[in-house]
Amino acid sequence: MIRRVHTGRRRNEAAREAILQAAADLLAAGSGDVAVSAIAKSAGVGKQTIYRWWPSKRAVLIEAMASRGQQLVSVSETGVFAADLKSFLTATFAAARQNRALLLGVLSEALTDPSTMSQFCAFAASRRQALQSLLDRACQRGEITKPSALIVDQIFGTLWYRLIFHHAPLNSAAASKLSHAIVDQLTPD
Amino acid sequence: MIRRVHTGRRRNEAAREAILQAAADLLAAGSGDVAVSAIAKSAGVGKQTIYRWWPSKRAVLIEAMASRGQQLVSVSETGVFAADLKSFLTATFAAARQNRALLLGVLSEALTDPSTMSQFCAFAASRRQALQSLLDRACQRGEITKPSALIVDQIFGTLWYRLIFHHAPLNSAAASKLSHAIVDQLTPD
Amino acid sequence: MIRRVHTGRRRNEAAREAILQAAADLLAAGSGDVAVSAIAKSAGVGKQTIYRWWPSKRAVLIEAMASRGQQLVSVSETGVFAADLKSFLTATFAAARQNRALLLGVLSEALTDPSTMSQFCAFAASRRQALQSLLDRACQRGEITKPSALIVDQIFGTLWYRLIFHHAPLNSAAASKLSHAIVDQLTPD
Amino acid sequence: MIRRVHTGRRRNEAAREAILQAAADLLAAGSGDVAVSAIAKSAGVGKQTIYRWWPSKRAVLIEAMASRGQQLVSVSETGVFAADLKSFLTATFAAARQNRALLLGVLSEALTDPSTMSQFCAFAASRRQALQSLLDRACQRGEITKPSALIVDQIFGTLWYRLIFHHAPLNSAAASKLSHAIVDQLTPD
DNA sequence: ACATAACCGAGACGGTACGTCAGGTCTTATC
DNA sequence: GATAAGACCTGACGTACCGTCTCGGTTATGT
């Protein structure tokens, strides 16, 4: 509950960030159900300020998640497919693991609201695209055979499946193992 | 809203089934959020009859889903791994596709309620187990190398990932393709 | 916040009375603005229970006032006009004085809501009618000349004017004095 | 929504009047509840301009009413009590009738705000005083007996009672009739 | 046969969160 | 330095749904 300066007739960027931060925090601390009034209180903001800028609670959560997703995975490529894939998976798994409650909270909201779901799908698509272009480059270099769309879904599917059911770890060992399996699948022999 | 006969002091099995059916239908027709009173009304039942037999709304949904899951996948095995896996995946994908809204509805509930989640995990584990024993038998026959736990997660991960994000089909072609990829991965050469 | 027994599927009369009582009390204690949630809390009732039975806050207040108005003025008549009028006014003034905040609270609500106003007018009309019939009987007995409608308005006008502006008392002395003035006005000589 | 010229650093009198006018109009057009933002918009003014000059919404309304009250009743006296009272009442009734919504709107605000009420009482007292001095002069001339305070309250009480409940007209016939009744009451025989 | 027990449909209840609305404060940009 | 604009915090509004409770009624069971 920080004192924040008014910015008059222009949108208060600090309030916007406080809201997203509070939303992310509450989801992460995650009892799995976040009340708008709780976000508002924890951001030191009136509820109306939330509804002025977002159409619904879900929209806030989506944006909170997306802005986190931005920060996480920026992998420098070496040009060697096996190494690049491994580091991509390791970074992605780590980020997912650390933001598990946030991701699942948003998934939960998306499942009950079509427009949230469409934003959520866009987020997922952008992550798939990141992986896809990594694969495409390796393919152009001739390192691997042309990968099918299934490959990408196997990878992110494994990620989300473990996120949801939590029966097996998403650590770097898993990333490494999955990476090997994928490389094998894509290497002609 | 069917007239149903009273069964007096014994539990009315017809009511029980009407409740599960209504729950499944509403979830499937699903805007993604089902009210207990809606289930009750659509089943022609008092709310108390629901709460008499289930501890909460989620429990009803879980059971509705599980009872659907029962019906779906009973695959006769031929003893040839590639064929068995393909028919398992085809049947599983088809069942998931047909019950998409139901499965996602329950997932949604599970994400906001720990005890529902634990039942949901048990359900998922039983599905994994079904696949695992198929793999184990093929391994014992020497058809494939010992499969890692990752394989199972890649398969069900792909299933759930496509269920959720809906960006690619879960038809028999996908099942077939995925089956081939897995067989390749598990065949020594 | 009294524990109250449930009455099952039938309206809980105790809750109804608790609501009216709480509404009357809060108005009387009167900061002049009563929140529905405050009524609910003070009656030990959910807000929905209020909105189930009354269309709006005002309706509750009106009913609270009317039910108080019922109890107050039941004057036995002696058949002597001067005495009867005096006791009517004394009782009416006393009741108004004691329920001042309640009456003004409802007036306030009525002024911002047409349907509340129409109920409020009905209440006022019933009070006028009570006085009018007292006058009519005296007229039939030949005690007084036929009274104009203005007489009634002078009396209740004085009452409400003093209720609102509070610049002069509404005690029995005032009632007595007003009574004399009216008797003089209606007595031929 | 009139275009108005800026007056730079001096108070813009036109804005002040536009605000009072808008307030009066909205009250008069009156659904009985006037929003500050509505006044501001209809006056073509920022909300802050209102709050810069008045402490609250009620204060604006009070002032709007008082400035209307000023214009209305300036009766030249003839020195004959019956005639003077009658013209006073006729003018007062007419003014009240024409500004009914405004008066009731302010009454409504006054009932929920003590400081508004005190200003409102002052307004009422000034009106009573105007009538009182008319009576006093007639008394000094020996035309009437010394009038009690009740007389004044009967008159303004009738006025407000009919304003509020609207069950009987406030036209010149009523003024005339009431005037006669009062004269009778104050004339020794 | 008749009292009792357990079930059933209905729906009111106390509560929590929702998304909206208005009041009064604040800052910016304009004149 | 006063103004129009409008974002801000606050708190009440009326709605939806949760899970609990009681009612009046029905039918199997036990004596």
CSV table of N, CA and C (backbone and C1' of nucleotides) in Angstrom, one decimal, chain C residues 6 8-10 35-37 47-48 51 57, chain F residues 12-17 20-24:
chain,number,residue,atom,x,y,z
C,6,HIS,N,-33.7,-21.1,11.1
C,6,HIS,CA,-34.2,-21.2,9.7
C,6,HIS,C,-35.6,-21.7,9.7
C,8,GLY,N,-36.6,-22.8,6.6
C,8,GLY,CA,-36.7,-23.7,5.4
C,8,GLY,C,-37.2,-22.9,4.2
C,9,ARG,N,-38.0,-23.5,3.5
C,9,ARG,CA,-38.4,-22.9,2.2
C,9,ARG,C,-39.5,-21.8,2.3
C,10,ARG,N,-39.9,-21.6,3.5
C,10,ARG,CA,-40.9,-20.5,3.6
C,10,ARG,C,-40.3,-19.2,4.2
C,35,ALA,N,-27.2,2.6,4.5
C,35,ALA,CA,-26.7,1.7,3.4
C,35,ALA,C,-27.5,0.3,3.6
C,36,VAL,N,-27.8,-0.3,2.5
C,36,VAL,CA,-28.4,-1.6,2.6
C,36,VAL,C,-27.6,-2.6,3.3
C,37,SER,N,-26.3,-2.6,3.1
C,37,SER,CA,-25.4,-3.5,3.7
C,37,SER,C,-25.4,-3.3,5.2
C,47,LYS,N,-27.7,-9.5,2.3
C,47,LYS,CA,-28.3,-8.5,1.5
C,47,LYS,C,-29.4,-9.0,0.6
C,48,GLN,N,-29.1,-10.2,0.1
C,48,GLN,CA,-30.0,-10.8,-0.9
C,48,GLN,C,-31.4,-11.0,-0.3
C,51,TYR,N,-33.2,-7.9,-0.8
C,51,TYR,CA,-33.6,-7.6,-2.2
C,51,TYR,C,-34.6,-8.7,-2.7
C,57,LYS,N,-34.1,-0.3,-1.5
C,57,LYS,CA,-33.9,0.2,-0.2
C,57,LYS,C,-35.0,1.0,0.3
F,12,DA,P,-20.3,2.3,2.5
F,12,DA,O5',-21.7,2.3,1.7
F,12,DA,C5',-22.4,3.4,1.3
F,12,DA,C4',-23.2,3.2,0.1
F,12,DA,C3',-24.1,1.9,0.2
F,12,DA,O3',-25.4,2.2,-0.1
F,12,DA,C1',-22.7,1.9,-1.8
F,13,DC,P,-26.5,1.1,-0.2
F,13,DC,O5',-26.6,0.8,-1.7
F,13,DC,C5',-26.8,1.8,-2.7
F,13,DC,C4',-26.7,1.3,-4.1
F,13,DC,C3',-27.6,0.0,-4.3
F,13,DC,O3',-28.7,0.4,-5.0
F,13,DC,C1',-25.3,-0.2,-5.2
F,14,DG,P,-30.1,-0.3,-4.7
F,14,DG,O5',-30.0,-1.6,-5.5
F,14,DG,C5',-30.2,-1.5,-7.0
F,14,DG,C4',-29.6,-2.8,-7.6
F,14,DG,C3',-30.3,-4.1,-7.3
F,14,DG,O3',-30.5,-4.8,-8.5
F,14,DG,C1',-28.0,-4.3,-6.9
F,15,DT,P,-31.1,-6.3,-8.5
F,15,DT,O5',-29.8,-7.2,-8.9
F,15,DT,C5',-29.2,-6.9,-10.1
F,15,DT,C4',-28.2,-8.0,-10.4
F,15,DT,C3',-28.8,-9.4,-10.3
F,15,DT,O3',-28.4,-10.2,-11.5
F,15,DT,C1',-26.9,-9.3,-8.9
F,16,DA,P,-29.0,-11.7,-11.7
F,16,DA,O5',-27.7,-12.6,-11.2
F,16,DA,C5',-26.5,-12.4,-11.9
F,16,DA,C4',-25.5,-13.5,-11.3
F,16,DA,C3',-26.1,-14.8,-11.1
F,16,DA,O3',-25.2,-15.8,-11.6
F,16,DA,C1',-25.2,-14.1,-9.0
F,17,DC,P,-25.7,-17.3,-11.9
F,17,DC,O5',-24.9,-18.2,-10.7
F,17,DC,C5',-23.6,-17.9,-10.5
F,17,DC,C4',-23.2,-18.5,-9.1
F,17,DC,C3',-23.8,-19.8,-8.7
F,17,DC,O3',-22.7,-20.7,-8.6
F,17,DC,C1',-23.9,-18.2,-6.9
F,20,DT,P,-22.5,-27.2,3.0
F,20,DT,O5',-23.7,-26.4,3.7
F,20,DT,C5',-23.4,-25.3,4.6
F,20,DT,C4',-24.6,-24.9,5.3
F,20,DT,C3',-25.4,-26.0,6.0
F,20,DT,O3',-25.7,-25.5,7.3
F,20,DT,C1',-26.9,-24.8,4.6
F,21,DC,P,-26.5,-26.6,8.4
F,21,DC,O5',-28.0,-26.2,8.2
F,21,DC,C5',-28.5,-25.0,8.6
F,21,DC,C4',-30.0,-24.8,8.1
F,21,DC,C3',-30.9,-26.0,8.6
F,21,DC,O3',-31.7,-25.5,9.6
F,21,DC,C1',-31.3,-25.3,6.3
F,22,DT,P,-32.6,-26.6,10.4
F,22,DT,O5',-34.1,-26.4,9.8
F,22,DT,C5',-34.6,-25.1,9.7
F,22,DT,C4',-35.8,-25.2,8.8
F,22,DT,C3',-36.8,-26.3,9.1
F,22,DT,O3',-38.1,-25.6,9.3
F,22,DT,C1',-36.3,-26.4,6.8
F,23,DC,P,-39.3,-26.4,9.9
F,23,DC,O5',-40.2,-26.8,8.6
F,23,DC,C5',-40.7,-25.7,7.9
F,23,DC,C4',-41.2,-26.2,6.5
F,23,DC,C3',-42.2,-27.2,6.5
F,23,DC,O3',-43.5,-26.6,6.2
F,23,DC,C1',-40.5,-27.7,4.9
F,24,DG,P,-44.9,-27.3,6.8
F,24,DG,O5',-45.2,-28.3,5.6
F,24,DG,C5',-45.4,-27.7,4.3
F,24,DG,C4',-45.4,-28.9,3.3
F,24,DG,C3',-46.3,-30.0,3.7
F,24,DG,O3',-47.0,-30.4,2.5
F,24,DG,C1',-44.2,-30.8,3.2
